[in-house]
Amino acid sequence: EVQLLESGGGLVQPGGSLRLSCAASGFTFNDYAMTWVRQAPGKGLQWVASVSGSASNIFYADFVKGRFTISRDNSQNTLHLQMNSLRAEDAAVYYCAKGLFRHSMGWSSDYWGRGTLVTVS
Amino acid sequence: QSALTQPRSVSGSPGQSVTISCTGTSSDVGGYNYVSWYQQHPGGAPKLIIYDVYKRPSEVPDRFSGSKSGNTASLAISGLQPDDEADYYCSSYAASSKLLFGGGTKLTVL
């Protein structure tokens, strides 16, 4: 059974940093692209970043502007999102999601975690 | 890039059909066959119901169908059931390796 468990969220002051993690299990982690998507309270989904299975391809939303870094540790089946220079508008539930296809960048995600809440205040 | 445009809400009675539109541009929806649709119940994580414009994961009932014409993709739901009441989001691959989401549509089953 595929499981994705996010952690690392919490309360941080504006300008501060947080590192989110997503522990994956139930599939061959390094075969699949992974994605971070966020959802501000009462708002819609917003793509943050994606990384290919081998981490050779990484893509970011424009609003990241060098503040966030997506990475993965395939030896630990873990996805990370390092977030620096946090702003009030970054407050959201952050979901990690698994790419649908093996060995593909995976612009569709078939499994999602429950999310971790980031509060910036 | 701007978010894709969806109606804020749609509604239908049990057994009826509804369609949700998702409008983008030739640089996203119109330019690629990488449109997906997600269903999200309150407090829950999104669930993939359509990918590559019209394909369904095996566990998704065929009451859900997707299509695209020009810069607009559509999700059709037939035989509405109470559990279909949820928020629905479209997404599309966009030029320069971006992923865009729509603003979401709240489906109410009357």
CSV table of C-alpha atoms in Angstrom, one decimal:
chain,number,residue,atom,x,y,z
A,1,GLU,CA,0.0,0.0,0.0
A,2,VAL,CA,1.4,3.4,-1.0
A,3,GLN,CA,1.8,5.7,1.9
A,4,LEU,CA,3.1,9.3,2.0
A,5,LEU,CA,3.6,11.0,5.4
A,6,GLU,CA,4.5,14.6,5.5
A,7,SER,CA,6.1,16.2,8.5
A,8,GLY,CA,8.0,19.4,9.5
A,9,GLY,CA,5.2,21.9,9.4
A,10,GLY,CA,4.6,24.4,12.1
A,11,LEU,CA,4.6,28.0,13.2
A,12,VAL,CA,7.4,30.2,11.9
A,13,GLN,CA,8.0,33.9,11.8
A,14,PRO,CA,8.2,35.9,8.6
A,15,GLY,CA,11.6,35.6,7.1
A,16,GLY,CA,12.2,32.2,8.9
A,17,SER,CA,12.9,28.8,7.5
A,18,LEU,CA,11.3,25.3,7.6
A,19,ARG,CA,12.2,22.0,6.2
A,20,LEU,CA,9.4,19.7,5.2
A,21,SER,CA,9.8,16.0,4.7
A,22,CYS,CA,7.7,13.3,3.1
A,23,ALA,CA,8.3,9.7,4.0
A,24,ALA,CA,7.3,7.4,1.3
A,25,SER,CA,6.5,3.6,1.3
A,26,GLY,CA,4.8,1.0,-0.7
A,27,PHE,CA,6.4,1.7,-4.0
A,28,THR,CA,9.9,1.9,-5.6
A,29,PHE,CA,10.6,5.5,-4.6
A,30,ASN,CA,13.4,6.2,-7.0
A,31,ASP,CA,11.2,5.2,-10.0
A,32,TYR,CA,8.8,8.0,-9.6
A,33,ALA,CA,8.8,11.8,-9.8
A,34,MET,CA,7.5,13.6,-6.7
A,35,THR,CA,5.7,16.9,-6.3
A,36,TRP,CA,4.9,19.4,-3.6
A,37,VAL,CA,1.5,21.1,-3.8
A,38,ARG,CA,0.2,23.6,-1.3
A,39,GLN,CA,-3.3,24.8,-0.3
A,40,ALA,CA,-3.8,28.0,1.6
A,41,PRO,CA,-6.7,27.9,4.1
A,42,GLY,CA,-10.0,28.0,2.2
A,43,LYS,CA,-8.2,28.3,-1.1
A,44,GLY,CA,-7.3,26.1,-4.1
A,45,LEU,CA,-4.4,23.9,-4.9
A,46,GLN,CA,-1.1,25.5,-6.0
A,47,TRP,CA,1.9,23.6,-7.5
A,48,VAL,CA,5.2,24.3,-5.7
A,49,ALA,CA,7.9,22.1,-7.2
A,50,SER,CA,8.5,18.7,-8.8
A,51,VAL,CA,11.6,16.4,-8.9
A,52,SER,CA,12.2,13.4,-11.2
A,53,GLY,CA,13.0,10.0,-9.7
A,54,SER,CA,16.7,10.4,-10.1
A,55,ALA,CA,16.6,14.1,-9.1
A,56,SER,CA,18.2,15.0,-12.5
A,57,ASN,CA,15.2,17.2,-13.3
A,58,ILE,CA,13.8,19.8,-10.9
A,59,PHE,CA,11.1,22.3,-11.6
A,60,TYR,CA,9.7,25.2,-9.5
A,61,ALA,CA,6.7,27.5,-9.6
A,62,ASP,CA,7.7,31.1,-10.4
A,63,PHE,CA,6.6,32.3,-7.0
A,64,VAL,CA,9.4,30.2,-5.4
A,65,LYS,CA,12.0,32.6,-6.8
A,66,GLY,CA,15.0,30.8,-5.2
A,67,ARG,CA,13.5,30.6,-1.8
A,68,PHE,CA,12.5,26.9,-1.8
A,69,THR,CA,14.6,23.9,-2.6
A,70,ILE,CA,13.1,20.5,-3.4
A,71,SER,CA,15.3,17.4,-2.9
A,72,ARG,CA,15.0,13.7,-2.4
A,73,ASP,CA,17.0,11.0,-0.6
A,74,ASN,CA,16.3,7.8,-2.5
A,75,SER,CA,18.3,5.8,0.0
A,76,GLN,CA,15.8,6.9,2.7
A,77,ASN,CA,12.7,7.1,0.5
A,78,THR,CA,12.2,10.7,1.6
A,79,LEU,CA,11.3,13.9,-0.2
A,80,HIS,CA,12.2,17.3,1.2
A,81,LEU,CA,11.2,20.9,0.7
A,82,GLN,CA,13.6,23.4,2.3
A,83,MET,CA,11.7,26.7,2.6
A,84,ASN,CA,13.6,29.9,3.4
A,85,SER,CA,12.6,33.6,3.6
A,86,LEU,CA,9.0,32.6,4.4
A,87,ARG,CA,6.2,35.1,3.9
A,88,ALA,CA,2.7,35.3,5.3
A,89,GLU,CA,1.4,34.2,1.9
A,90,ASP,CA,3.3,30.9,2.1
A,91,ALA,CA,1.0,29.8,4.9
A,92,ALA,CA,-0.7,26.6,3.7
A,93,VAL,CA,-1.1,22.9,4.0
A,94,TYR,CA,1.7,21.4,2.0
A,95,TYR,CA,1.0,18.1,0.3
A,96,CYS,CA,3.6,15.7,-1.2
A,97,ALA,CA,2.3,13.6,-4.1
A,98,LYS,CA,3.6,10.7,-6.2
A,99,GLY,CA,3.9,10.8,-9.9
A,100,LEU,CA,1.6,8.5,-11.8
A,101,PHE,CA,4.0,6.9,-14.2
A,102,ARG,CA,7.3,5.2,-13.7
A,103,HIS,CA,10.3,6.9,-15.2
A,104,SER,CA,8.3,9.9,-16.2
A,105,MET,CA,8.3,13.5,-14.9
A,106,GLY,CA,4.7,12.8,-13.9
A,107,TRP,CA,2.5,15.8,-14.2
A,108,SER,CA,-0.3,13.8,-12.7
A,109,SER,CA,-0.2,12.5,-9.2
A,110,ASP,CA,-2.0,9.4,-8.1
A,111,TYR,CA,-1.2,9.3,-4.4
A,112,TRP,CA,-1.2,12.2,-2.0
A,113,GLY,CA,-0.2,12.6,1.6
A,114,ARG,CA,-2.5,14.1,4.3
A,115,GLY,CA,-0.4,17.3,4.3
A,116,THR,CA,1.5,19.3,6.8
A,117,LEU,CA,0.4,22.8,7.9
A,118,VAL,CA,2.7,25.7,7.7
A,119,THR,CA,1.8,28.9,9.5
A,120,VAL,CA,3.8,32.1,9.0
A,121,SER,CA,3.1,34.7,11.7
B,1,GLN,CA,1.4,31.9,-15.2
B,2,SER,CA,-2.2,32.5,-14.1
B,3,ALA,CA,-4.3,29.7,-12.7
B,4,LEU,CA,-6.7,27.9,-15.0
B,5,THR,CA,-10.3,29.2,-15.0
B,6,GLN,CA,-13.0,27.1,-13.5
B,7,PRO,CA,-16.6,28.0,-12.4
B,8,ARG,CA,-16.7,28.5,-8.7
B,9,SER,CA,-19.7,26.3,-8.3
B,10,VAL,CA,-22.0,23.9,-10.0
B,11,SER,CA,-24.9,21.8,-8.8
B,12,GLY,CA,-27.2,19.0,-9.8
B,13,SER,CA,-29.7,16.6,-8.3
B,14,PRO,CA,-29.0,12.9,-7.7
B,15,GLY,CA,-29.0,11.0,-11.0
B,16,GLN,CA,-28.4,14.1,-13.1
B,17,SER,CA,-25.3,15.0,-15.0
B,18,VAL,CA,-23.0,18.0,-14.6
B,19,THR,CA,-20.0,19.4,-16.5
B,20,ILE,CA,-17.2,21.4,-15.1
B,21,SER,CA,-15.0,23.5,-17.5
B,22,CYS,CA,-11.4,24.4,-17.2
B,23,THR,CA,-10.1,27.1,-19.5
B,24,GLY,CA,-6.5,27.9,-20.1
B,25,THR,CA,-4.4,29.0,-23.1
B,26,SER,CA,-2.6,27.5,-26.0
B,27,SER,CA,0.5,27.4,-23.7
B,28,ASP,CA,-1.1,25.0,-21.3
B,29,VAL,CA,-4.5,23.2,-21.8
B,30,GLY,CA,-4.6,23.8,-25.5
B,31,GLY,CA,-1.0,22.9,-26.2
B,32,TYR,CA,-0.6,19.6,-24.3
B,33,ASN,CA,-2.7,16.5,-23.5
B,34,TYR,CA,-1.7,16.6,-19.9
B,35,VAL,CA,-4.9,17.7,-18.2
B,36,SER,CA,-5.8,16.0,-15.0
B,37,TRP,CA,-8.8,16.3,-12.7
B,38,TYR,CA,-8.8,15.9,-8.9
B,39,GLN,CA,-11.6,15.4,-6.4
B,40,GLN,CA,-11.2,16.7,-2.9
B,41,HIS,CA,-13.6,16.2,-0.1
B,42,PRO,CA,-13.5,18.6,2.9
B,43,GLY,CA,-10.5,17.9,5.1
B,44,GLY,CA,-9.2,15.3,2.7
B,45,ALA,CA,-6.4,15.0,0.3
B,46,PRO,CA,-7.0,15.3,-3.5
B,47,LYS,CA,-7.8,12.2,-5.4
B,48,LEU,CA,-6.9,11.7,-9.1
B,49,ILE,CA,-10.0,11.0,-11.2
B,50,ILE,CA,-8.8,11.8,-14.7
B,51,TYR,CA,-5.4,12.1,-16.3
B,52,ASP,CA,-4.1,12.8,-19.8
B,53,VAL,CA,-7.4,14.6,-20.6
B,54,TYR,CA,-9.7,11.6,-20.7
B,55,LYS,CA,-8.1,8.6,-19.0
B,56,ARG,CA,-9.4,7.2,-15.8
B,57,PRO,CA,-7.5,5.3,-13.0
B,58,SER,CA,-9.0,1.8,-12.7
B,59,GLU,CA,-10.7,2.5,-9.5
B,60,VAL,CA,-12.6,5.6,-10.7
B,61,PRO,CA,-16.1,4.8,-12.0
B,62,ASP,CA,-16.9,5.5,-15.6
B,63,ARG,CA,-19.5,8.1,-14.5
B,64,PHE,CA,-16.5,10.4,-14.6
B,65,SER,CA,-15.2,11.4,-18.0
B,66,GLY,CA,-12.9,14.0,-19.4
B,67,SER,CA,-12.5,15.8,-22.7
B,68,LYS,CA,-10.8,18.8,-24.3
B,69,SER,CA,-11.6,21.2,-27.1
B,70,GLY,CA,-9.2,23.9,-27.9
B,71,ASN,CA,-8.1,25.7,-24.7
B,72,THR,CA,-10.9,24.3,-22.6
B,73,ALA,CA,-11.0,21.0,-20.8
B,74,SER,CA,-14.1,19.5,-19.3
B,75,LEU,CA,-15.0,17.0,-16.6
B,76,ALA,CA,-18.4,15.4,-16.9
B,77,ILE,CA,-20.1,13.5,-14.1
B,78,SER,CA,-23.2,11.5,-14.8
B,79,GLY,CA,-25.6,9.8,-12.5
B,80,LEU,CA,-24.7,12.2,-9.6
B,81,GLN,CA,-24.4,10.6,-6.2
B,82,PRO,CA,-24.3,12.3,-2.8
B,83,ASP,CA,-20.7,11.3,-2.4
B,84,ASP,CA,-19.8,13.3,-5.5
B,85,GLU,CA,-20.3,16.5,-3.5
B,86,ALA,CA,-16.7,17.8,-3.3
B,87,ASP,CA,-14.3,20.3,-4.7
B,88,TYR,CA,-12.9,19.5,-8.2
B,89,TYR,CA,-9.6,20.9,-9.5
B,90,CYS,CA,-8.2,20.7,-13.0
B,91,SER,CA,-4.5,20.8,-13.7
B,92,SER,CA,-2.4,21.1,-16.8
B,93,TYR,CA,1.2,20.9,-17.8
B,94,ALA,CA,2.3,24.3,-19.1
B,95,ALA,CA,5.2,25.5,-21.2
B,96,SER,CA,8.6,25.8,-19.6
B,97,SER,CA,7.8,22.8,-17.4
B,98,LYS,CA,5.3,24.2,-15.1
B,99,LEU,CA,2.1,22.8,-13.6
B,100,LEU,CA,-1.0,24.9,-13.3
B,101,PHE,CA,-4.1,24.2,-11.3
B,102,GLY,CA,-7.6,25.7,-11.7
B,103,GLY,CA,-9.2,27.7,-8.9
B,104,GLY,CA,-11.5,24.8,-8.1
B,105,THR,CA,-15.2,24.1,-8.5
B,106,LYS,CA,-17.5,23.2,-5.6
B,107,LEU,CA,-20.0,20.6,-6.7
B,108,THR,CA,-23.2,20.6,-4.7
B,109,VAL,CA,-25.5,17.6,-5.0
B,110,LEU,CA,-29.0,19.0,-4.3
